[in-house]
Tab-separated table of C-alpha atoms and ligand atoms in Angstrom:
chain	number	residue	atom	x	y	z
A	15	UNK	CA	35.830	-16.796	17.795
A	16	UNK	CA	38.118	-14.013	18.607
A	17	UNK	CA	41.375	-15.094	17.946
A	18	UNK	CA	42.250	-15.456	13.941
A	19	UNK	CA	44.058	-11.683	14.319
A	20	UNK	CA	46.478	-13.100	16.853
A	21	UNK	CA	50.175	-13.330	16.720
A	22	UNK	CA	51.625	-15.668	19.303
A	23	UNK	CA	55.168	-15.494	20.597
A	24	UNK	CA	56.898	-18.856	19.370
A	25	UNK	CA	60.538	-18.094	20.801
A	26	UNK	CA	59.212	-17.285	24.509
A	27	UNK	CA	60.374	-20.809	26.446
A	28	UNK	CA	63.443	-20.548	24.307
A	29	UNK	CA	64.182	-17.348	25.212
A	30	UNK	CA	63.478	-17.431	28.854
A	31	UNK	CA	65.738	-20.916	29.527
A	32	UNK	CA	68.280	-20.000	26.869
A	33	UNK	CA	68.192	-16.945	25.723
A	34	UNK	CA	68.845	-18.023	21.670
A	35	UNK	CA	67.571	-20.630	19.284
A	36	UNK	CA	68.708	-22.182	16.116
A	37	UNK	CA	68.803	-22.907	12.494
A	38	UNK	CA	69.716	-24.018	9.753
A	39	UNK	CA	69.638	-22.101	6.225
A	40	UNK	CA	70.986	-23.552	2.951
A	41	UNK	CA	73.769	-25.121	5.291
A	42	UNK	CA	74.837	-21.642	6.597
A	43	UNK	CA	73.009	-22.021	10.137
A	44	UNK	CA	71.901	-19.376	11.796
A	45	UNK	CA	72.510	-18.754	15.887
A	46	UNK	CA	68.646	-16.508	16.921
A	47	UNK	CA	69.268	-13.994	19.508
A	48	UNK	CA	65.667	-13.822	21.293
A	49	UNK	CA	66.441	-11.125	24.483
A	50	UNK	CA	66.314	-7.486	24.096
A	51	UNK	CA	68.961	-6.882	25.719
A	52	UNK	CA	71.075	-9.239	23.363
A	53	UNK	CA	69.313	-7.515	20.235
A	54	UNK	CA	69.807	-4.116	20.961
A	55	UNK	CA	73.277	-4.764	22.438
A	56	UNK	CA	74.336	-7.281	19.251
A	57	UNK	CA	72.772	-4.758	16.598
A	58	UNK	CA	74.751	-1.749	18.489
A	59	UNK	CA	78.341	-3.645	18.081
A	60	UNK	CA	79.043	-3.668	14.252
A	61	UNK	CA	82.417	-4.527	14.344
A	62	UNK	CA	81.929	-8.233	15.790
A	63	UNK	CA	78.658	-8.312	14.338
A	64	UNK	CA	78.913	-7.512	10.734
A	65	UNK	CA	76.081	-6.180	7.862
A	66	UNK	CA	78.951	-5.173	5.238
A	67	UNK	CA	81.002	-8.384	4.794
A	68	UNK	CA	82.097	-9.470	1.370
A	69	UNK	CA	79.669	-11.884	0.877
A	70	UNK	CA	77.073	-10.161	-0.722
A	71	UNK	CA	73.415	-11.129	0.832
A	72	UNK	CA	74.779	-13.394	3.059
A	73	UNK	CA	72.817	-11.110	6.279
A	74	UNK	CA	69.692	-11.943	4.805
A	75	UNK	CA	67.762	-14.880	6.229
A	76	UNK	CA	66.805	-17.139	4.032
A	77	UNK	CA	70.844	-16.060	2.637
A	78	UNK	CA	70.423	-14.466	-0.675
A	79	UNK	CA	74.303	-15.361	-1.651
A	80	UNK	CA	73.277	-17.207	-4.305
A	81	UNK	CA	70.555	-15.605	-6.023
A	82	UNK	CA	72.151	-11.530	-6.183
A	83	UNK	CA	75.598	-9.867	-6.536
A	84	UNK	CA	73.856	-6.010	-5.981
A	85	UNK	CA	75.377	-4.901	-2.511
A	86	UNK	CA	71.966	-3.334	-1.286
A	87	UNK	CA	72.846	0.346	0.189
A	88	UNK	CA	73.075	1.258	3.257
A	89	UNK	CA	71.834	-2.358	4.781
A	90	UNK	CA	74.573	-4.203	3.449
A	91	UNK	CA	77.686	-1.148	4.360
A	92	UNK	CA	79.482	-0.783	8.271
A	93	UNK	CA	80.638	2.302	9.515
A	94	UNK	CA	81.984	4.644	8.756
A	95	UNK	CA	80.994	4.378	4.789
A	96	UNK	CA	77.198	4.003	6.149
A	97	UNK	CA	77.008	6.920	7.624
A	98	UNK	CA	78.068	8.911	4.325
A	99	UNK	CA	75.336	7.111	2.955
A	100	UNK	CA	72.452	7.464	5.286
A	101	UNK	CA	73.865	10.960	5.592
A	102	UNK	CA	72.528	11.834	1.876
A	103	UNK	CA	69.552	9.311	2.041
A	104	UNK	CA	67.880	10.490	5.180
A	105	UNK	CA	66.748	13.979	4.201
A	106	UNK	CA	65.272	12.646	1.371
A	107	UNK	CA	63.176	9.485	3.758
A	108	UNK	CA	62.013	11.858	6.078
A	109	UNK	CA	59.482	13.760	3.604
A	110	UNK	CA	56.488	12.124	4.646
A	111	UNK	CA	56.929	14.360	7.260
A	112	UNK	CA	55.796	17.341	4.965
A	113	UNK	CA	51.826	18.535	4.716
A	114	UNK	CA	51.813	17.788	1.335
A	115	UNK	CA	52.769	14.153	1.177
A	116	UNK	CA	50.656	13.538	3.953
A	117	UNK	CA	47.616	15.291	1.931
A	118	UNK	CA	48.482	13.028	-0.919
A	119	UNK	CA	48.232	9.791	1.237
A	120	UNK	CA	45.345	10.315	2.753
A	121	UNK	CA	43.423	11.031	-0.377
A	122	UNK	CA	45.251	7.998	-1.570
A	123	UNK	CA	44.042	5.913	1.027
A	124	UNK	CA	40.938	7.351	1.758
A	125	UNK	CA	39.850	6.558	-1.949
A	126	UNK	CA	40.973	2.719	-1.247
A	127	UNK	CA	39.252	2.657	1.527
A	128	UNK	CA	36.049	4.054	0.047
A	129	UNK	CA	36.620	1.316	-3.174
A	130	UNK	CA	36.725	-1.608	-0.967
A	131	UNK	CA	33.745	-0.168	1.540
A	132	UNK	CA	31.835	-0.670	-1.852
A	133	UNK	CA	32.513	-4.532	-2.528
A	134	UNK	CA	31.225	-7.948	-1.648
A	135	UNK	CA	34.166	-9.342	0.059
A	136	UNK	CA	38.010	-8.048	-0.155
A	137	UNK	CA	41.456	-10.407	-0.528
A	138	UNK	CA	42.589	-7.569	1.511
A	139	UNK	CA	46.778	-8.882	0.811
A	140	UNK	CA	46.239	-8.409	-3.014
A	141	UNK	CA	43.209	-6.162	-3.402
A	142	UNK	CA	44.179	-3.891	-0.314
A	143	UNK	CA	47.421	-4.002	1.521
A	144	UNK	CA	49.718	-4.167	-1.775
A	145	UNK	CA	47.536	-1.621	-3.624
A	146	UNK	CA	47.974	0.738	-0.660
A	147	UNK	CA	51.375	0.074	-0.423
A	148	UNK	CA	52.594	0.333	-4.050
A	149	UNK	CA	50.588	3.911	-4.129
A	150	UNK	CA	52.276	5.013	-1.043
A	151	UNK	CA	55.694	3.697	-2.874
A	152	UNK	CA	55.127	6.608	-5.825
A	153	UNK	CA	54.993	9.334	-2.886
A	154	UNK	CA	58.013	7.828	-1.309
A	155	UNK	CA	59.943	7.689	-5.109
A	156	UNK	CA	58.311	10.671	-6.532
A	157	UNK	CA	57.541	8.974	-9.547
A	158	UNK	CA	53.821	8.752	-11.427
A	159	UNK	CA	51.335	7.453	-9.662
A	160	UNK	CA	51.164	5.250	-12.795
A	161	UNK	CA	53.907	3.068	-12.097
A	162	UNK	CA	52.209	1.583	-8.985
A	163	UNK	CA	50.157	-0.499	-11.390
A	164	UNK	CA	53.637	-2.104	-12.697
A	165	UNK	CA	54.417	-3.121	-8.783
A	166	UNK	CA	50.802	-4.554	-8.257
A	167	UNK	CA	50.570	-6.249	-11.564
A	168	UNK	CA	54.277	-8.633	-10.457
A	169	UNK	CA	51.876	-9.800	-6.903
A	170	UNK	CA	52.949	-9.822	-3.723
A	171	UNK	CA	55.620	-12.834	-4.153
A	172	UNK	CA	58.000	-10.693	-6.539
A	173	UNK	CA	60.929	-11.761	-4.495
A	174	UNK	CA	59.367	-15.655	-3.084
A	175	UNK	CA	57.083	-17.558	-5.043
A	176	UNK	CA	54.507	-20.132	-2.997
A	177	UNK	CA	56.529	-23.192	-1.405
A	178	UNK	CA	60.380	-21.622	-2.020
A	179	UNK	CA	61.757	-19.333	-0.013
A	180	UNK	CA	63.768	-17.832	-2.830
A	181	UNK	CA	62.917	-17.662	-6.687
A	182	UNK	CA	65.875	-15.482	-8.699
A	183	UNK	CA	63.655	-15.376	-11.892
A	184	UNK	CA	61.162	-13.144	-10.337
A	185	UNK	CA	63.498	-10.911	-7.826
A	186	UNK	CA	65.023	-10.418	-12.175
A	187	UNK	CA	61.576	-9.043	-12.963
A	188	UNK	CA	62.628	-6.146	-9.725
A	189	UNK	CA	66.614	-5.642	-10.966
A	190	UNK	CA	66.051	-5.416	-14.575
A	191	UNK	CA	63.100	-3.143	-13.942
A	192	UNK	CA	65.384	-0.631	-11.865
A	193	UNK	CA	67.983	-1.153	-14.629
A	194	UNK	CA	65.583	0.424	-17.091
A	195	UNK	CA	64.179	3.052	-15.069
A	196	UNK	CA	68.672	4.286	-13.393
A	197	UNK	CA	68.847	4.319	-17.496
A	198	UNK	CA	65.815	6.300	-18.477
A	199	UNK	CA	66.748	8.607	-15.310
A	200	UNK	CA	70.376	9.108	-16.367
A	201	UNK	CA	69.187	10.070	-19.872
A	202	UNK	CA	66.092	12.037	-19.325
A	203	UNK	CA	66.710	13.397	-15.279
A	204	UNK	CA	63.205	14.452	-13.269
A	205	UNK	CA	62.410	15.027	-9.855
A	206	UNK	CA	62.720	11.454	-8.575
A	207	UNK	CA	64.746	9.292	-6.616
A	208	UNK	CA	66.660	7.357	-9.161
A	209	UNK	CA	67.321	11.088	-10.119
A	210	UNK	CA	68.537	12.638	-6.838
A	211	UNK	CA	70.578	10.085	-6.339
A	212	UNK	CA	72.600	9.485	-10.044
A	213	UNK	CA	72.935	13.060	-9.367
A	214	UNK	CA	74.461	13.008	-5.614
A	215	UNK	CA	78.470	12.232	-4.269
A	216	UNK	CA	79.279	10.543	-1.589
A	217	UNK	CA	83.040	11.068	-0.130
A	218	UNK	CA	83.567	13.317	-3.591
A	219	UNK	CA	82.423	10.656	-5.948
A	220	UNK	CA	79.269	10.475	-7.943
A	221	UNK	CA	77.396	7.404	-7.552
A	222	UNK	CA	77.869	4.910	-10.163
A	223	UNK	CA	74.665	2.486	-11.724
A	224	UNK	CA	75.501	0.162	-9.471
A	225	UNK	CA	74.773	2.010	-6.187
A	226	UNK	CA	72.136	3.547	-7.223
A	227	UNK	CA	70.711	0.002	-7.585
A	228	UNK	CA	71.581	-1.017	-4.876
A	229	UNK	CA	69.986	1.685	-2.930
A	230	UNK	CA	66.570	1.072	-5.067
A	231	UNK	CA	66.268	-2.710	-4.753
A	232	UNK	CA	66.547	-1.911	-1.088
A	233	UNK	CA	63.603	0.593	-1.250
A	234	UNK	CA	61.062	-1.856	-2.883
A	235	UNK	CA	62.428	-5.083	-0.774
A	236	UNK	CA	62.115	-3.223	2.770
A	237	UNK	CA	58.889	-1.814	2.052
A	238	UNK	CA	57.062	-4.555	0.422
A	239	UNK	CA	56.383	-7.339	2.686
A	240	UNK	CA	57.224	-5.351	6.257
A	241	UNK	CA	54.082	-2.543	4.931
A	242	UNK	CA	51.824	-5.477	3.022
A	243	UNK	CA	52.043	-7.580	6.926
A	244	UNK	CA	51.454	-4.495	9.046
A	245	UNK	CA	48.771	-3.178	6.941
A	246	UNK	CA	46.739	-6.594	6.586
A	247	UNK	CA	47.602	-7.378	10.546
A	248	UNK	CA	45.613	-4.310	11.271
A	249	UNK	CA	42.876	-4.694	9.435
A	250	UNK	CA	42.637	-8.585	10.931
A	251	UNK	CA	43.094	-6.986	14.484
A	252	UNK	CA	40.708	-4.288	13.942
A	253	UNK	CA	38.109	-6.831	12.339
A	254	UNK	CA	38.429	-8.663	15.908
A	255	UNK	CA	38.335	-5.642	18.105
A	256	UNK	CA	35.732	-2.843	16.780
A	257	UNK	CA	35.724	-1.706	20.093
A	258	UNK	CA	39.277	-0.501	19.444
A	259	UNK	CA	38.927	1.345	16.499
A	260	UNK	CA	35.881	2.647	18.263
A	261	UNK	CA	38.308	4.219	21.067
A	262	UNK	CA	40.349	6.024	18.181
A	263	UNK	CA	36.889	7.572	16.322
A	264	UNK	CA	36.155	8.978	20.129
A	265	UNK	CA	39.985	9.779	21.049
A	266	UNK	CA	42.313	10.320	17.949
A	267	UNK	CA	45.020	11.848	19.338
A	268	UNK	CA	45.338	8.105	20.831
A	269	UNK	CA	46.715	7.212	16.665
A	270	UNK	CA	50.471	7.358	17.487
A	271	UNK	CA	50.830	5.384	20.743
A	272	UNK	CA	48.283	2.751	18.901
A	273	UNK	CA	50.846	2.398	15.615
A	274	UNK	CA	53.824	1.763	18.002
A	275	UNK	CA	51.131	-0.940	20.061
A	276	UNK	CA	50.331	-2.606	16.716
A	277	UNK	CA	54.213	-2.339	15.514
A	278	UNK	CA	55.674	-3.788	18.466
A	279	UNK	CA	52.936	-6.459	18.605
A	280	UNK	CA	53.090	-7.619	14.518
A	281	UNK	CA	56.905	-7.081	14.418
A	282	UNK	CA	56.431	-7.241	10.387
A	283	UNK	CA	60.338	-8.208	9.818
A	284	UNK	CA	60.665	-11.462	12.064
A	285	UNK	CA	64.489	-11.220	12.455
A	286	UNK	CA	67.619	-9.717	10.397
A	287	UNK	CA	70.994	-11.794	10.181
A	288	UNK	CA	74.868	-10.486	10.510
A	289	UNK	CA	78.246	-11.983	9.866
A	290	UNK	CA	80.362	-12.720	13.007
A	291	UNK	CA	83.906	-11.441	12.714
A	292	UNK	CA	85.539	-12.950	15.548
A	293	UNK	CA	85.241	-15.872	18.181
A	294	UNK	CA	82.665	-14.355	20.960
A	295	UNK	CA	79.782	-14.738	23.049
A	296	UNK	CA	76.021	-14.010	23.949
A	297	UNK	CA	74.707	-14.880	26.794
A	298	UNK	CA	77.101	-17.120	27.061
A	299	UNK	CA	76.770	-19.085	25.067
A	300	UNK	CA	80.060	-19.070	22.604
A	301	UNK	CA	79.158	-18.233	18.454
A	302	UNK	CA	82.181	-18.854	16.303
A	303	UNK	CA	83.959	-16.217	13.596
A	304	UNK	CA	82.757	-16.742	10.025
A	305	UNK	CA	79.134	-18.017	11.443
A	306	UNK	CA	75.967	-16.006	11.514
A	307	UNK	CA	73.358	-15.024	14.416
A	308	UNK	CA	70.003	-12.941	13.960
A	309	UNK	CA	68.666	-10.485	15.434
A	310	UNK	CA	64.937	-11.549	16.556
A	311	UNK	CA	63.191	-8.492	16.364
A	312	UNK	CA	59.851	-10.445	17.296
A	313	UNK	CA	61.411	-12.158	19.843
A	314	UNK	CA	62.631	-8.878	21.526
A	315	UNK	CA	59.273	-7.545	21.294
A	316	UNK	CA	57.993	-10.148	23.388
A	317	UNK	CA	60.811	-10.136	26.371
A	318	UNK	CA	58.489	-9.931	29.347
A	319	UNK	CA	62.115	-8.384	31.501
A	320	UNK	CA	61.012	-4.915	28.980
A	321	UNK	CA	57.153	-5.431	28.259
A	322	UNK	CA	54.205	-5.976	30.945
A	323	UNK	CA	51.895	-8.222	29.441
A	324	UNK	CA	54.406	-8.731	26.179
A	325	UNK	CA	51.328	-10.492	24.616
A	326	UNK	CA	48.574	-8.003	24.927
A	327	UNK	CA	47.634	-5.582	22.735
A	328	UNK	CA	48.054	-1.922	24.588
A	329	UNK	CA	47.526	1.079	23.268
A	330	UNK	CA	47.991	2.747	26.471
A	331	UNK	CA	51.254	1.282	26.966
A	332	UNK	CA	53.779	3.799	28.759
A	333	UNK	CA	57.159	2.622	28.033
A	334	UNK	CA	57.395	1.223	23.927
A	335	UNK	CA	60.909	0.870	23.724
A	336	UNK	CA	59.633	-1.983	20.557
A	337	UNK	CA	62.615	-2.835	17.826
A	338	UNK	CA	60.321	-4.029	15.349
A	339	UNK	CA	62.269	-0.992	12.971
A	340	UNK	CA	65.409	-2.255	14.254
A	341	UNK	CA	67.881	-0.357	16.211
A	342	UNK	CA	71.038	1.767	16.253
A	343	UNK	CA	73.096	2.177	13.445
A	344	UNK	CA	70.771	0.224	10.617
A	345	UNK	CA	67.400	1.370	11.783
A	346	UNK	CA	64.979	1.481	9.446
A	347	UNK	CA	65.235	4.374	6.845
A	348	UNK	CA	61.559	3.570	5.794
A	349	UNK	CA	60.339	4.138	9.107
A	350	UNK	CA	58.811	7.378	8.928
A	351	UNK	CA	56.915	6.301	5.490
A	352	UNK	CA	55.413	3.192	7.210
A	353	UNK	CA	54.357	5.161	10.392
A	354	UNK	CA	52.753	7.522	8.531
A	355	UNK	CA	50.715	5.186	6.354
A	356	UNK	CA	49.799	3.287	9.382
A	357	UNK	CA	48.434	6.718	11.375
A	358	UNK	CA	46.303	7.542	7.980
A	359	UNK	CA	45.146	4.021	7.778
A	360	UNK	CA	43.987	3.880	11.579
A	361	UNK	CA	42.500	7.832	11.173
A	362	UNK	CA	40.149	6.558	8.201
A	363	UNK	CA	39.373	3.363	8.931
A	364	UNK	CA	38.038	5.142	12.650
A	365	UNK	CA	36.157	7.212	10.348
A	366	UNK	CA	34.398	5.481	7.430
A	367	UNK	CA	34.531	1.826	8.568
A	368	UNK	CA	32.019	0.649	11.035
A	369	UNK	CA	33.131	-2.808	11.365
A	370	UNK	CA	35.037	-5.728	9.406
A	371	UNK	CA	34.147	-9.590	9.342
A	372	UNK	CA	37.133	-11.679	8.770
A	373	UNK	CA	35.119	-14.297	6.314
A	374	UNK	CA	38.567	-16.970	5.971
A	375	UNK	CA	42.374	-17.155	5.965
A	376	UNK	CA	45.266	-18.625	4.597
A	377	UNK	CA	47.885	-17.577	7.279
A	378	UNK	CA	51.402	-17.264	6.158
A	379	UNK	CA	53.732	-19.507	8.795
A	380	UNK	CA	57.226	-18.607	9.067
A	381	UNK	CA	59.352	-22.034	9.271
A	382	UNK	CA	62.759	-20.914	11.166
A	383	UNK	CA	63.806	-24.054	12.420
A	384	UNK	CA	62.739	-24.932	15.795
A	385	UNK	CA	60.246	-22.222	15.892
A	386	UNK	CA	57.347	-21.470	13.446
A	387	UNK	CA	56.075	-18.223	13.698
A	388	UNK	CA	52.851	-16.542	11.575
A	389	UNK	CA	53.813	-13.399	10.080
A	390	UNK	CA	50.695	-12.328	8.642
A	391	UNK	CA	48.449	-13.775	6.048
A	392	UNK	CA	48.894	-15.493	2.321
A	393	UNK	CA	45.082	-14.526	2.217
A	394	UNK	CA	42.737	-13.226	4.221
A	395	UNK	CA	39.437	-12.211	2.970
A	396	UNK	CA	37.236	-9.640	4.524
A	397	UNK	CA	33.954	-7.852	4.725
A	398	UNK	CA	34.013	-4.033	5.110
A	399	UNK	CA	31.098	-2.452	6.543
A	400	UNK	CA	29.920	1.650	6.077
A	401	UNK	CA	28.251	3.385	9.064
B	11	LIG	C1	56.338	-1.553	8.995
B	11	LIG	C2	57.228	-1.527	8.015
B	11	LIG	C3	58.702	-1.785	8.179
B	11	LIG	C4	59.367	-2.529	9.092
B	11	LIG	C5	58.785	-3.333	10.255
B	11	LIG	C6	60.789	-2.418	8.800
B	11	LIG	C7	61.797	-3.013	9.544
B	11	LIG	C8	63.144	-2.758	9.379
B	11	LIG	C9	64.191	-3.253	10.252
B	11	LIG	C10	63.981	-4.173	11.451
B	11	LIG	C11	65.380	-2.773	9.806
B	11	LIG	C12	66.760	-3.017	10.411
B	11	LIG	C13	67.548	-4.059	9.671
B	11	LIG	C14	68.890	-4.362	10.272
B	11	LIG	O1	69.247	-3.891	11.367
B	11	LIG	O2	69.648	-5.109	9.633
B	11	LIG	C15	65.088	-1.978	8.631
B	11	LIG	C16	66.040	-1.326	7.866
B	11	LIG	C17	65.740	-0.675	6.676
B	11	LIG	N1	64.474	-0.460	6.148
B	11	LIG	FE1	62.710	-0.955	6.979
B	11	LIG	N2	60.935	-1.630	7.698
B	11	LIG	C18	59.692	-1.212	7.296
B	11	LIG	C19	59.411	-0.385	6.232
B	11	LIG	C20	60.339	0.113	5.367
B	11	LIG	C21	60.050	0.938	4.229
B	11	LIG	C22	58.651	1.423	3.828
B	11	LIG	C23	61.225	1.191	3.599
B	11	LIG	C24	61.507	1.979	2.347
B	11	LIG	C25	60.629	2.145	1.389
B	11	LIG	C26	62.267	0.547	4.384
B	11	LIG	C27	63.613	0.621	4.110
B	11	LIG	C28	64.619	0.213	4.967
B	11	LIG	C29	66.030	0.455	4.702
B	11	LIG	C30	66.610	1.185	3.501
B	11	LIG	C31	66.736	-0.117	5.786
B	11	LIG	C32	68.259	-0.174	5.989
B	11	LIG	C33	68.746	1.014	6.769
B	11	LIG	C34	70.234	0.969	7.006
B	11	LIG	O3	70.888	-0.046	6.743
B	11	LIG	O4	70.781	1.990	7.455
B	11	LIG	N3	61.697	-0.088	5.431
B	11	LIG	N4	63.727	-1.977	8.399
């Protein structure tokens, strides 16, 4: 059977006859804006449709109000303050970029991928994806390659825990861990993030503790889950379709039009809230001040008026005009990182991997009201074969 890797589009009647959906969320419901158009248009206008209200966490969906005071930086900050901020962030984000870092992820990879070619059977969400994704994380921080082991050793539900959507004890186990390490940084400085950044201004002001937090509990909360799904999506999908990874062995330079295929089609963040600030409307349909409406990036993704065959996989796709990293003024600093992990992955696993046998699954199911939607996988353990 050749359909475990598939990701099916949940929000497609809704979003042909309607255009939205609902939900509710801790009794803060949430309006779900499912057409392009109305994503890309919504996400562009940040003064009716806020990230940087006072309500701390409130854009997050399930609402994290209750559970964190930390404004994260720059997700949670409107114009023009955010662009001060991505201003000094985005030099720094854009080093993957450089030979070197790419020289030290592919070794780091390529060993991974060589460790698991050597076992039984893989949990490829624990033993693979957040391995890969925590060692990526030291090239990204510049900090010992050491530290990963901390990030793998709290699992892969350091911010959710099985059966809640939201656990405050163990997102504690994250702050208190930055705590210690803006501390050490402040006393001892090095070459690393925390560093660069207790020693940066923005609008003539050195950044306090407090931003700098907020900037790092950012870094490890975007890249955790969004990398962990599109790296264990890919290696379901690629399981499924050795005839694809096949294509890249024979035709590499195909790598970068196949990453975009694979990131529209897993959309690895499902949807991102923000704060209305006045009566308005989308698509007609009328969404009152003070409520909240997401942006469904997976929705979007899908919106057969954009994408020919929104459901296939296409790596020969012309157009890609995907939002699965967002769009316009929030789009995703990480971006750059995750792309280039993904184009490494693909390169070696066209290399070394012959094929992959998908032995079972636990798939992780998305409840967001009327729609469920799988993200990815709780579980998913696989067979890697050597040429
Ligand atoms: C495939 C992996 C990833 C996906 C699909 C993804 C998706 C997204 C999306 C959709 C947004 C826009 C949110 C919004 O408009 O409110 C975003 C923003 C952001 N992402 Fe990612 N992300 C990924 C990886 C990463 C990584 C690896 C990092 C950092 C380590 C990261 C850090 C951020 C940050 C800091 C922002 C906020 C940018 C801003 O507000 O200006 N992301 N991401």
């Amino acid at each position: 059977m050749m359909d475990k890797s598939k990701l099916s589009d949940p929000f497609e009647k809704a979003r042909v006859e309607k255009g939205y959906g609902h939900m509710d969320d801790q009794n803060d419901p949430v309006t779900i804006l499912l057409r392009h158009k109305d994503v890309r248009k919504t996400a562009h206008n940040w003064k009716t449709f806020q990230s940087g209200g006072e309500e701390v966490g409130r854009i997050v969906i399930p609402s994290e109000v209750k559970i964190r005071d930390t404004r994260q930086i720059p997700f949670e900050v409107d114009p023009p303050l955010h662009k001060e901020f991505r201003s000094l962030l985005d030099g720094w984000f854009k080093r993957p970029n450089e030979p070197a870092y790419q020289e030290k992820l592919h070794k780091q990879i390529s060993a991974l991928v060589d460790e698991v070619l050597n076992k039984d059977e893989v949990e490829v969400v624990r033993d693979f994806s957040l391995k890969l994704q925590s060692r990526a994380l030291t090239l990204l921080l510049n900090t010992p390659f050491s530290e990963s082991e901390t990030w793998i050793s709290w699992g892969t539900h350091v911010f959710r825990s099985e059966g809640e959507s939201l656990d405050a004890d163990k997102a504690n186990i994250l702050y208190n861990y930055i705590d210690e390490r803006i501390i050490e940084a402040a006393k001892n400085p090095g070459e690393d993030l925390y560093s660069v950044l207790l020693g940066s201004e923005v609008n003539g002001k050195k950044l306090t503790h407090e931003e700098v937090k907020g900037i790092m509990i950012l870094t490890f909360a975007g890249g955790r889950d969004t990398v962990i799904n599109a790296l264990t999506n890919s290696i379901a999908y690629f399981s499924e379709h050795p005839k694809s990874l096949h294509a890249i062995k024979e035709n590499p330079e195909m790598i970068n039009n196949a990453v975009e295929e694979l990131i529209r089609y897993f959309a690895p963040l499902t949807h991102m809230g923000r704060v209305v600030t006045e009566d308005t409307q989308v698509c007609e349909h009328a969404i009152k001040a003070d409520t909240r409406v997401s942006l469904c990036w997976a929705s979007a993704n899908r919106d057969a008026a954009v994408f020919e065959n929104p459901n296939e996989v296409d790596f020969d796709r012309k157009m890609n005009p995907h939002v699965s990293f967002g769009f316009g003024t929030h789009n995703c600093l990480g971006a750059t990182h995750a792309r280039q992990i993904m184009r490494t992955l693909l390169g070696i696993l066209a290399e070394k991997v012959a094929s992959m046998d998908i032995i079972n699954t636990d798939e992780n199911i998305e409840e967001l009201g009327e729609f469920d939607r799988k993200v990815g996988y709780n579980a998913i353990t696989v067979k890697f074969n050597k040429y």
